Coordinates of C-alpha atoms in Angstrom, one line a residue:
X280 CA -84.9 30.1 -90.1
X281 CA -86.2 31.4 -93.4
X282 CA -84.3 28.0 -94.9
X283 CA -86.3 26.0 -92.6
X284 CA -89.4 27.9 -94.0
X285 CA -88.7 27.0 -97.6
X286 CA -87.8 23.4 -96.7
X287 CA -91.3 23.4 -94.9
X288 CA -93.4 24.8 -98.0
X289 CA -91.4 22.4 -100.3
X290 CA -92.3 19.7 -98.6
X291 CA -96.0 20.4 -98.4
X292 CA -95.8 21.6 -102.3
X293 CA -94.3 18.3 -103.2
X294 CA -96.7 16.4 -100.3
X295 CA -99.8 18.2 -102.3
X296 CA -98.3 16.9 -105.8
X297 CA -97.8 13.5 -104.7
X298 CA -101.6 13.6 -103.4
X299 CA -102.8 15.1 -106.7
X300 CA -101.1 12.6 -108.6
X301 CA -102.3 9.7 -106.5
X302 CA -105.6 11.0 -106.7
X303 CA -105.3 10.9 -110.6
X304 CA -104.2 7.0 -110.6
X305 CA -107.7 5.7 -110.7
X306 CA -108.6 7.5 -113.9
X307 CA -105.4 6.9 -115.9
X308 CA -105.6 3.3 -115.0
X309 CA -109.1 3.4 -116.1
X310 CA -108.8 5.1 -119.4
X311 CA -105.8 2.6 -120.1
X312 CA -108.0 -0.3 -119.5
X313 CA -110.8 1.3 -121.5
X314 CA -108.6 2.0 -124.6
X315 CA -107.0 -1.6 -124.9
X316 CA -109.2 -4.5 -123.2
X317 CA -111.8 -3.9 -125.5
X318 CA -109.9 -4.5 -128.7
X319 CA -107.7 -7.3 -126.8
X320 CA -110.8 -9.4 -126.2
X321 CA -111.1 -12.6 -128.5
X322 CA -114.1 -14.2 -126.5
X323 CA -117.5 -14.0 -129.2
X324 CA -120.7 -15.6 -129.2
X325 CA -123.2 -15.6 -131.9
X326 CA -125.2 -14.3 -133.7
X327 CA -123.7 -10.7 -133.0
X328 CA -119.8 -10.5 -133.7
X329 CA -118.0 -8.3 -131.4
X330 CA -120.6 -8.1 -129.5
X331 CA -119.0 -8.5 -126.0
X332 CA -116.2 -6.3 -127.2
X333 CA -118.4 -3.3 -127.2
X334 CA -120.0 -4.1 -124.5
X335 CA -116.7 -4.1 -122.3
X336 CA -115.8 -0.8 -123.9
X337 CA -119.0 0.8 -123.2
X338 CA -118.6 -0.7 -119.4
X339 CA -115.0 0.4 -119.0
X340 CA -115.8 3.8 -120.3
X341 CA -118.5 4.4 -117.7
X342 CA -116.2 3.3 -115.1
X343 CA -114.1 6.1 -116.6
X344 CA -116.8 9.0 -116.4
X345 CA -117.2 7.6 -112.7
X346 CA -113.8 7.9 -112.1
X347 CA -113.8 11.4 -113.7
X348 CA -116.5 12.2 -111.4
X349 CA -114.8 11.1 -108.3
X350 CA -111.8 12.6 -109.1
X351 CA -110.5 15.8 -107.0
X352 CA -109.0 17.0 -110.3
X353 CA -112.3 17.3 -111.9
X354 CA -113.7 19.8 -110.0
X355 CA -117.6 19.4 -111.1
X356 CA -118.5 22.4 -109.4
X357 CA -121.6 24.2 -111.3
X358 CA -119.6 27.0 -111.7
X359 CA -116.5 25.5 -113.3
X360 CA -118.8 23.7 -115.2
X361 CA -120.6 26.3 -116.7
X362 CA -116.9 28.6 -117.4
X363 CA -115.2 25.7 -118.5
X364 CA -117.7 23.4 -121.0
X365 CA -118.0 26.6 -123.2
X366 CA -114.3 24.9 -124.6
X367 CA -116.1 21.7 -125.2
X368 CA -119.9 23.1 -126.3
X369 CA -118.8 22.0 -129.9
X370 CA -118.4 18.0 -129.7
X371 CA -121.2 18.4 -126.5
X372 CA -123.3 20.3 -128.7
X373 CA -122.8 17.7 -131.8
X374 CA -123.6 14.4 -129.5
X375 CA -126.6 16.1 -128.1
X376 CA -127.9 17.1 -131.8
X377 CA -127.2 13.3 -132.8
X378 CA -129.0 12.2 -129.9
X379 CA -132.0 14.5 -130.1
X380 CA -132.3 13.0 -133.9
X381 CA -132.4 9.5 -132.8
X382 CA -134.8 10.3 -130.0
X383 CA -137.0 11.9 -132.7
X384 CA -136.3 8.9 -135.1
X385 CA -137.4 6.6 -132.6
X386 CA -140.5 8.7 -131.1
X387 CA -141.7 9.0 -135.1
X388 CA -141.9 4.8 -135.3
X389 CA -138.8 5.6 -138.3
X390 CA -136.1 3.9 -136.3
X391 CA -137.2 0.8 -133.8
X392 CA -136.4 1.0 -130.2
X393 CA -134.4 -1.6 -130.6
X394 CA -132.1 -0.3 -132.9
X395 CA -132.0 2.5 -131.4
X396 CA -131.0 1.7 -127.7
X397 CA -127.3 0.6 -128.4
X398 CA -126.9 3.8 -130.2
X399 CA -128.1 6.1 -127.8
X400 CA -125.9 4.3 -125.0
X401 CA -123.1 5.3 -127.2
X402 CA -124.1 8.8 -127.7
X403 CA -124.9 9.9 -124.1
X404 CA -121.6 8.1 -123.0
X405 CA -119.9 9.9 -125.6
X406 CA -121.5 13.3 -124.2
X407 CA -121.0 13.0 -120.9
X408 CA -117.4 12.3 -121.7
X409 CA -117.0 15.0 -123.5
X410 CA -118.9 17.1 -120.4
X411 CA -117.3 15.5 -117.7
X412 CA -114.0 16.0 -118.9
X413 CA -114.2 19.6 -119.4
X414 CA -111.9 20.8 -116.6
X415 CA -109.2 18.0 -116.8
X416 CA -109.1 18.9 -120.7
X417 CA -108.4 22.4 -119.4
X418 CA -106.0 21.6 -116.9
X419 CA -102.7 21.3 -119.2
X420 CA -100.8 19.2 -117.3
X421 CA -103.9 16.7 -116.2
X422 CA -104.5 16.6 -120.2
X423 CA -101.3 15.7 -120.9
X424 CA -101.3 12.7 -118.4
X425 CA -104.7 11.8 -119.3
X426 CA -103.6 11.5 -123.1
X427 CA -100.3 9.3 -122.0
X428 CA -102.6 6.8 -120.6
X429 CA -104.8 6.6 -123.8
X430 CA -101.5 5.8 -125.8
X431 CA -100.2 3.3 -123.5
X432 CA -103.6 1.7 -123.8
X433 CA -103.5 2.0 -127.4
X434 CA -99.9 0.6 -127.5
X435 CA -100.7 -2.6 -125.2
X436 CA -103.8 -3.5 -127.7
X437 CA -102.0 -3.0 -130.8
X438 CA -98.7 -5.0 -129.9
X439 CA -101.0 -7.9 -128.1
X440 CA -102.8 -8.1 -131.4
X441 CA -100.0 -8.4 -133.1
X442 CA -98.8 -11.4 -131.2
X443 CA -102.5 -12.7 -131.7
X444 CA -102.3 -12.3 -135.6
X445 CA -98.9 -13.8 -135.7
X446 CA -100.8 -17.2 -133.7
X447 CA -103.8 -17.3 -136.3
X448 CA -101.4 -17.3 -139.3
X449 CA -98.4 -19.6 -137.8
X450 CA -100.4 -21.4 -135.7
X451 CA -104.1 -21.9 -136.7
X452 CA -104.7 -24.3 -134.1
X453 CA -104.0 -22.2 -131.2
X454 CA -107.0 -19.9 -132.1
X455 CA -109.5 -20.7 -129.4
X456 CA -111.9 -17.8 -129.3
X457 CA -110.9 -16.9 -125.8
X458 CA -107.3 -15.3 -126.1
X459 CA -107.1 -16.1 -130.2
X460 CA -109.6 -15.2 -132.1
X461 CA -110.3 -17.6 -135.2
X462 CA -109.5 -16.3 -138.6
X463 CA -112.2 -15.5 -140.6
X464 CA -113.1 -15.1 -144.5
X465 CA -110.4 -13.6 -146.4
X466 CA -107.6 -16.3 -144.8
X467 CA -104.9 -14.8 -146.0
X468 CA -105.1 -11.7 -144.3
X469 CA -104.3 -11.0 -140.6
X470 CA -107.6 -9.9 -138.3
X471 CA -106.2 -10.3 -134.7
X472 CA -108.9 -10.4 -132.3
X473 CA -110.7 -7.9 -133.8
X474 CA -111.8 -9.9 -136.7
X475 CA -111.5 -7.7 -139.3
X476 CA -108.2 -6.8 -141.3
X477 CA -109.0 -3.0 -142.1
X478 CA -109.6 -2.7 -138.2
X479 CA -107.0 -4.3 -136.8
X480 CA -104.8 -2.0 -139.8
X481 CA -105.9 1.2 -138.4
X482 CA -105.2 -0.2 -134.9
X483 CA -101.7 -0.7 -135.9
X484 CA -101.4 2.8 -137.2
X485 CA -102.9 4.1 -134.1
X486 CA -99.7 2.0 -132.2
X487 CA -97.2 3.1 -134.5
X488 CA -98.2 6.6 -133.3
X489 CA -98.0 5.7 -129.8
X490 CA -95.3 4.3 -130.2
X491 CA -93.6 7.0 -131.5
X492 CA -94.9 9.6 -129.0
X493 CA -93.0 7.3 -126.4
X494 CA -89.8 6.6 -128.1
X495 CA -89.0 8.9 -131.1
X496 CA -85.8 10.0 -129.5
X497 CA -85.0 6.2 -128.5
X498 CA -84.4 4.4 -131.7
X499 CA -83.6 1.0 -130.5
X500 CA -87.2 1.0 -128.4
X501 CA -89.0 2.5 -131.2
X502 CA -87.7 0.0 -133.7
X503 CA -88.7 -3.0 -131.4
X504 CA -92.3 -1.8 -131.2
X505 CA -92.4 -0.4 -134.5
X506 CA -91.3 -3.6 -136.6
X507 CA -93.8 -5.8 -135.2
X508 CA -96.8 -3.1 -135.6
X509 CA -95.5 -2.7 -139.5
X510 CA -95.5 -6.3 -140.0
X511 CA -98.5 -6.9 -138.9
X512 CA -100.1 -3.8 -141.1
X513 CA -98.6 -5.3 -144.2
X514 CA -100.0 -8.7 -143.2
X515 CA -103.5 -6.9 -142.4
X516 CA -103.3 -6.5 -146.7
X517 CA -105.1 -3.0 -145.9
X518 CA -105.3 -0.5 -148.3
X519 CA -106.8 1.9 -146.1
X520 CA -104.0 1.0 -143.8
X521 CA -101.3 1.8 -145.9
X522 CA -103.0 5.2 -146.7
X523 CA -103.0 6.0 -143.3
X524 CA -99.4 5.1 -142.7
X525 CA -98.1 6.9 -145.5
X526 CA -99.9 10.3 -144.2
X527 CA -98.3 9.7 -140.6
X528 CA -95.0 9.5 -142.5
X529 CA -95.6 12.3 -144.8
X530 CA -96.5 14.6 -141.7
X531 CA -93.7 13.2 -139.5
X532 CA -91.2 14.5 -142.4
X533 CA -92.8 18.0 -142.8
X534 CA -92.7 18.6 -139.1
X535 CA -89.0 17.2 -138.9
X536 CA -86.2 19.6 -138.6
X537 CA -83.5 17.4 -139.5
X538 CA -85.4 16.9 -142.6
X539 CA -85.7 20.2 -143.5
X540 CA -81.8 21.2 -142.5
X541 CA -81.1 18.4 -145.0
X542 CA -83.1 20.0 -147.8
X543 CA -82.5 18.0 -150.9
X544 CA -80.1 15.5 -149.9
X545 CA -82.0 14.5 -146.6
X546 CA -85.4 14.1 -148.9
X547 CA -83.3 12.0 -151.4
X548 CA -82.0 9.7 -148.2
X549 CA -85.4 9.3 -147.0
X550 CA -87.4 8.8 -150.4
X551 CA -84.7 5.6 -150.5
X552 CA -85.3 4.7 -147.1
X553 CA -89.3 5.0 -148.1
X554 CA -88.9 2.4 -151.1
X555 CA -89.5 -0.9 -148.8
X556 CA -92.8 0.7 -148.1
X557 CA -93.9 1.2 -151.5
X558 CA -93.0 -1.9 -152.8
X559 CA -95.3 -3.6 -149.3
X560 CA -98.1 -0.9 -150.7
X561 CA -97.8 -2.4 -154.4
X562 CA -98.2 -5.5 -153.4
X563 CA -101.4 -4.8 -151.1
X564 CA -102.9 -2.5 -153.7
X565 CA -102.5 -5.2 -156.6
X566 CA -103.7 -8.0 -154.7
X567 CA -106.4 -10.4 -156.4
X568 CA -109.4 -9.0 -154.4
X569 CA -108.4 -5.4 -154.5
X570 CA -110.2 -4.6 -157.2
X571 CA -113.1 -6.2 -156.5
X572 CA -113.8 -4.9 -153.5
X573 CA -113.3 -1.6 -154.8
X574 CA -115.8 -2.0 -157.5
X575 CA -118.2 -3.1 -154.8
X576 CA -117.9 -0.2 -152.7
X577 CA -118.3 1.9 -155.8
X578 CA -121.7 -0.3 -156.7
X579 CA -122.8 0.7 -153.2
X580 CA -121.9 4.1 -153.2
X581 CA -124.3 4.5 -156.6
X582 CA -127.3 2.8 -154.6
X583 CA -126.5 4.9 -151.6
X584 CA -127.2 8.3 -153.9
X585 CA -130.3 6.5 -155.4
X586 CA -131.7 6.0 -151.8
X587 CA -130.6 9.7 -151.0
X588 CA -132.6 10.8 -154.0
X589 CA -135.8 9.2 -152.7
X590 CA -135.2 11.0 -149.2
X591 CA -133.4 14.0 -149.3
X592 CA -134.3 15.9 -146.5
X593 CA -135.1 13.4 -143.4
X594 CA -133.0 10.2 -144.4
X595 CA -134.7 6.8 -144.4
X596 CA -134.1 6.6 -140.3
X597 CA -131.0 5.8 -138.0
X598 CA -130.2 2.2 -138.7
X599 CA -132.2 1.5 -141.3
X600 CA -130.2 1.8 -144.4
X601 CA -130.5 -2.1 -144.8
X602 CA -134.3 -2.2 -144.7
X603 CA -134.6 1.0 -146.9
X604 CA -131.6 -0.2 -149.3
X605 CA -133.3 -3.9 -149.4
X606 CA -137.0 -2.5 -150.3
X607 CA -135.7 0.0 -152.8
X608 CA -136.0 -0.6 -156.6
X609 CA -132.0 -0.9 -157.5
X610 CA -132.0 -2.6 -161.2
X611 CA -128.0 -2.5 -160.7
X612 CA -127.6 -3.7 -157.1
X613 CA -124.4 -4.1 -155.3
X614 CA -123.9 -7.7 -155.1
X615 CA -124.0 -8.3 -151.5
X616 CA -126.1 -7.6 -148.2
X617 CA -125.4 -3.9 -146.8
X618 CA -126.2 -2.5 -143.4
X619 CA -124.1 0.5 -144.1
X620 CA -123.4 2.8 -146.8
X621 CA -119.3 2.0 -145.8
X622 CA -118.5 5.9 -146.0
X623 CA -119.5 8.4 -143.1
X624 CA -120.6 11.4 -145.2
X625 CA -122.7 9.3 -147.4
X626 CA -124.4 7.4 -144.3
X627 CA -125.1 10.2 -142.5
X628 CA -126.6 11.7 -145.7
X629 CA -128.9 8.7 -146.3
X630 CA -130.2 8.1 -142.8
X631 CA -130.3 11.8 -141.6
X632 CA -131.0 13.4 -144.4
X633 CA -128.7 15.6 -146.5
X634 CA -129.7 19.1 -144.4
X635 CA -128.7 17.5 -141.0
X636 CA -125.8 15.6 -142.4
X637 CA -124.6 18.8 -144.0
X638 CA -124.6 20.3 -140.0
X639 CA -122.9 17.2 -138.6
X640 CA -120.0 17.2 -141.0
X641 CA -119.7 21.2 -140.8
X642 CA -119.8 21.2 -137.0
X643 CA -117.0 18.8 -137.1
X644 CA -114.7 20.4 -139.7
X645 CA -115.1 23.6 -138.0
X646 CA -114.3 22.0 -134.8
X647 CA -111.1 20.5 -136.4
X648 CA -110.3 24.0 -138.0
X649 CA -110.3 25.5 -134.5
X650 CA -108.5 23.3 -133.4
X651 CA -105.3 23.9 -135.1
X652 CA -103.8 25.6 -132.6
X653 CA -103.4 22.2 -130.8
X654 CA -101.2 21.3 -134.1
X655 CA -98.1 23.5 -132.3
X656 CA -97.5 20.7 -129.9
X657 CA -96.4 17.1 -130.5
X658 CA -99.5 16.0 -128.3
X659 CA -101.9 18.1 -130.7
X660 CA -100.0 16.4 -133.5
X661 CA -100.5 13.1 -132.5
X662 CA -104.4 13.3 -131.5
X663 CA -104.8 14.9 -134.8
X664 CA -103.2 12.0 -136.3
X665 CA -105.3 9.6 -134.4
X666 CA -108.5 11.1 -135.4
X667 CA -106.8 11.8 -139.2
X668 CA -106.5 8.0 -139.3
X669 CA -110.2 7.3 -138.1
X670 CA -111.9 9.6 -140.0
X671 CA -109.8 7.8 -143.2
X672 CA -111.1 4.7 -142.1
X673 CA -114.6 5.8 -142.0
X674 CA -114.1 7.0 -145.8
X675 CA -114.6 3.3 -146.8
X676 CA -115.8 1.4 -143.9
X677 CA -118.0 2.2 -140.5
X678 CA -115.0 2.1 -137.8
X679 CA -116.8 4.7 -135.7
X680 CA -120.0 2.3 -135.3
X681 CA -117.9 -0.2 -132.7
X682 CA -118.2 1.5 -129.3
X683 CA -114.2 0.3 -128.6
X684 CA -113.3 2.9 -131.8
X685 CA -116.2 5.2 -131.5
X686 CA -115.6 6.1 -127.8
X687 CA -111.9 6.7 -127.5
X688 CA -112.0 8.9 -130.9
X689 CA -114.9 11.1 -129.0
X690 CA -112.5 11.7 -126.1
X691 CA -109.8 12.5 -128.5
X692 CA -112.0 14.9 -130.3
X693 CA -112.9 16.6 -127.0
X694 CA -109.3 16.7 -126.2
X695 CA -108.0 18.5 -129.7
X696 CA -110.9 21.3 -128.9
X697 CA -109.8 22.2 -125.5
X698 CA -105.8 21.8 -126.8
X699 CA -106.6 24.4 -129.4
X700 CA -108.4 26.9 -127.3
X701 CA -106.9 29.8 -126.5
X702 CA -108.3 29.9 -123.3
X703 CA -106.2 27.0 -121.9
X704 CA -104.8 27.6 -118.8
X705 CA -102.1 25.0 -118.8
X706 CA -101.4 24.6 -115.0
X707 CA -102.8 22.9 -112.1
X708 CA -105.8 24.7 -110.7
X709 CA -106.4 24.9 -107.0
X710 CA -109.6 24.2 -105.5
X711 CA -111.5 25.1 -102.2
X712 CA -113.7 22.9 -100.2
X713 CA -116.6 21.1 -102.4
X714 CA -120.1 22.5 -101.9
X715 CA -123.2 20.7 -101.9
X716 CA -123.8 22.0 -105.5
X717 CA -120.7 20.3 -106.5
X718 CA -121.7 17.1 -104.5
X719 CA -124.8 16.9 -106.6
X720 CA -123.1 17.8 -109.6
X721 CA -120.8 14.6 -109.2
X722 CA -123.5 12.5 -107.9
X723 CA -125.4 13.0 -111.6
X724 CA -122.3 11.8 -113.3
X725 CA -121.6 9.2 -110.9
X726 CA -125.5 8.3 -111.4
X727 CA -125.1 8.1 -115.2
X728 CA -122.2 6.1 -115.0
X729 CA -124.0 3.4 -112.8
X730 CA -127.0 3.7 -115.1
X731 CA -125.0 3.2 -118.0
X732 CA -123.1 0.1 -116.4
X733 CA -126.3 -1.2 -115.1
X734 CA -128.0 -1.2 -118.8
X735 CA -124.7 -3.0 -120.1
X736 CA -125.2 -5.9 -117.4
X737 CA -129.2 -5.5 -118.4
X738 CA -128.0 -6.0 -122.2
X739 CA -125.6 -9.0 -121.5
X740 CA -127.7 -10.9 -119.6
X741 CA -130.8 -10.4 -122.5
X742 CA -128.4 -11.2 -125.0
X743 CA -127.9 -14.8 -123.1
X744 CA -131.1 -15.8 -124.2
X745 CA -130.2 -15.4 -127.8
X746 CA -126.9 -17.5 -127.2
X747 CA -129.2 -20.2 -126.0
X748 CA -130.4 -20.6 -129.1
X749 CA -127.4 -21.6 -131.1
X750 CA -126.3 -23.6 -128.0
X751 CA -129.8 -25.5 -128.4
X752 CA -129.0 -26.4 -132.4
X753 CA -130.0 -30.7 -132.8
X754 CA -132.3 -30.5 -129.3
X755 CA -135.9 -29.8 -130.9
X756 CA -137.9 -29.0 -127.4
X757 CA -134.6 -27.5 -125.7
X758 CA -134.6 -25.2 -129.3
X759 CA -138.2 -24.4 -128.8
X760 CA -138.3 -23.1 -125.2
X761 CA -134.9 -21.1 -126.2
X762 CA -136.4 -19.3 -128.9
X763 CA -140.0 -18.5 -126.6
X764 CA -137.7 -16.9 -124.6
X765 CA -135.4 -15.1 -126.6
X766 CA -138.2 -13.5 -128.4
X767 CA -139.4 -12.0 -125.1
X768 CA -136.6 -9.9 -124.9
X769 CA -136.9 -6.1 -125.5
X770 CA -133.5 -5.6 -127.0
X771 CA -132.8 -8.6 -129.3
X772 CA -136.2 -10.5 -129.5
X773 CA -135.8 -10.0 -133.1
X774 CA -133.0 -12.7 -133.1
X775 CA -135.5 -14.9 -131.6
X776 CA -138.2 -14.1 -133.9
X777 CA -135.9 -14.7 -136.9
X778 CA -135.0 -18.5 -135.6
X779 CA -138.8 -18.7 -135.0
X780 CA -139.4 -18.0 -138.4
X781 CA -136.5 -20.5 -139.8
X782 CA -137.8 -23.0 -137.6
X783 CA -141.3 -22.6 -138.6
X784 CA -140.8 -22.7 -142.3
X785 CA -143.9 -21.9 -144.0
X786 CA -145.8 -21.7 -141.0
X787 CA -144.3 -18.5 -140.2
X788 CA -146.9 -15.4 -139.3
X789 CA -147.1 -12.0 -140.4
X790 CA -146.3 -11.2 -136.4
X791 CA -143.3 -12.8 -136.6
X792 CA -141.4 -10.6 -139.3
X793 CA -142.2 -7.2 -137.9
X794 CA -138.9 -6.8 -136.3
X795 CA -136.1 -8.9 -137.7
X796 CA -137.5 -7.1 -141.0
X797 CA -136.4 -4.0 -139.6
X798 CA -132.9 -5.2 -138.3
X799 CA -131.3 -6.6 -141.4
X800 CA -132.9 -8.5 -144.2
X801 CA -130.5 -11.2 -145.9
X802 CA -131.7 -13.6 -148.4
X803 CA -133.2 -16.2 -146.2
X804 CA -135.7 -13.6 -144.3
X805 CA -136.3 -11.9 -147.6
X806 CA -137.3 -15.4 -149.1
X807 CA -139.1 -16.4 -145.9
X808 CA -141.1 -12.8 -146.3
X809 CA -142.0 -13.1 -149.6
X810 CA -143.5 -16.4 -149.0
X811 CA -145.3 -14.9 -146.0
X812 CA -146.6 -12.1 -148.4
X813 CA -148.0 -14.6 -150.7
X814 CA -149.8 -17.1 -148.4
X815 CA -151.5 -13.8 -146.5
X816 CA -152.9 -12.9 -150.2
X817 CA -150.8 -9.5 -150.1
X818 CA -150.1 -10.1 -153.6
X819 CA -149.0 -6.3 -154.3
X820 CA -146.5 -6.5 -151.8
X821 CA -145.6 -9.8 -152.5
X822 CA -144.7 -8.9 -155.8
X823 CA -142.4 -6.0 -154.8
X824 CA -140.6 -8.3 -152.6
X825 CA -139.9 -11.1 -154.9
X826 CA -139.0 -8.3 -157.4
X827 CA -136.6 -7.1 -155.2
X828 CA -135.0 -10.3 -154.5
X829 CA -134.5 -10.8 -158.0
X830 CA -132.2 -7.9 -158.4
X831 CA -129.7 -9.8 -155.6
X832 CA -127.1 -12.0 -157.4
X833 CA -128.5 -15.5 -157.6
X834 CA -128.4 -17.3 -154.1
X835 CA -129.6 -20.6 -153.0
X836 CA -132.5 -19.3 -150.8
X837 CA -133.9 -17.2 -153.5
X838 CA -134.6 -21.1 -155.0
X839 CA -137.5 -21.1 -152.5
X840 CA -139.0 -17.6 -154.0
X841 CA -142.9 -17.8 -154.8
X842 CA -143.5 -18.0 -158.7
X843 CA -143.9 -13.8 -159.5
X844 CA -147.4 -12.5 -159.2
X845 CA -148.6 -10.9 -162.3
X846 CA -147.4 -7.3 -162.8
X847 CA -149.5 -4.5 -161.5
X848 CA -149.4 -0.8 -161.1
X849 CA -149.6 -0.7 -157.2
X850 CA -146.9 -3.0 -156.6
X851 CA -144.6 -1.1 -158.7
X852 CA -145.9 2.0 -156.8
X853 CA -145.1 0.8 -153.4
X854 CA -142.1 2.6 -151.4
X855 CA -140.0 1.7 -148.5
X856 CA -142.9 3.5 -146.1
X857 CA -145.8 0.9 -147.1
X858 CA -143.5 -2.0 -145.3
X859 CA -143.5 0.2 -142.0
X860 CA -147.1 -0.5 -141.2

């Protein structure tokens, strides 16, 4: 009878575990898809690069948020939220701070609403994910399963892009921009469906980390996955990717018990094994474009420091770097059109101000330091290396400005903070019946997820109005109607304004320039803007804009610049603020 009782109890426990695992499955599948599909997507339509990759990422991570609220393991009771969200208070507070600054910039007019909208969607989603995942991250077993689902998504995406990169380089005609993206300049570097070599390199390093996580003790499986990923990483010609890989290898060696046991002999053998990697690194760092790219970055960072000197306290406004950089006198201007500082600390400082950037970076550093306890496990080390790779990339470019990198990184940051908490329960909690308050909290998260999904659908429909402009090229009447429709979009109307300016030639009015110049001032728009100011007899601002255009390298568009009016002290005294009016 005692045995019978135990069998019944064991059966109930097994049934409960099976039921629990089944309830987790939608969340785990949603996480895998949210990580993998956006970076596998090759479909693209102008004018925005990676638009569909990003809206797909926001949509799928909204689905993850919905699954979190729906999951019985989440236990989104108000008391659990209060008790457990304290663990993730730092990342939640970080996203809330950034969102509050964005709202303040938008309300004050420093940042236009159409620039702020996509940034706000990403920040809101990152904040909600950190808050809603509080209980899941506090459950050690569920946390591990969720991390495995995320790493499966990374591995699928990395291997898929490795195949796509091979097809791009070996069979260029196979690129149809549906399954295989067309290569972009430079054409001698693999870019995969991400269309950017350095982003592909970071994805390959993430893929290598995922491979090592699953198969570090199964050499043949590890080798089978690692070889194509490593070959693709080398084919990207990315110096950042190679440095990230060397960092990963160094950490792996430092943690290896076998290496420590071998002592000098082991280190010598591993040094010999690393020689091929060093040879690949040497070929990447000495390629013909490497020095030019580095000198361009240095010139840009010098410009950024000059702009910070003009607005050190409050910055130039979120998303307004290009506007401020273009309209700031810079005699030794970097030779390109930039809309980002290509360095995370510098970009935060120039757009948000030095004090706030210091707070944000300090909070991030404090979170990582407090999460060091998580480094005692292989899971924690893997997550830390994923984040380190992304942060290293962010010192030279801006991967976190893409939803398909930002949202997984935000989830991983919250994971690391929770795993490093000394209050980790490490077990599955058992909860009683749901209460009305719990249902209201769940409903709030589900409503937020639905609102984000609706915003994605709306943004996609609005974007199609801009796509119609490019489809109508060569059809004058259809093009005019498409431009008129595109200009009415509150999200992407600036693309319609830009097209109207180019179509009108010298007939463009001042109203057409209000939105486009706050987005990206390229050579053609800068020239058209100078001609419009000259026609409107705004001589001081015209002279100022023409002087800024002359600081850029020669371009065919600048041949149409008006003759510079007589120099005036009023023109020289103008600032970026004078062009926001």
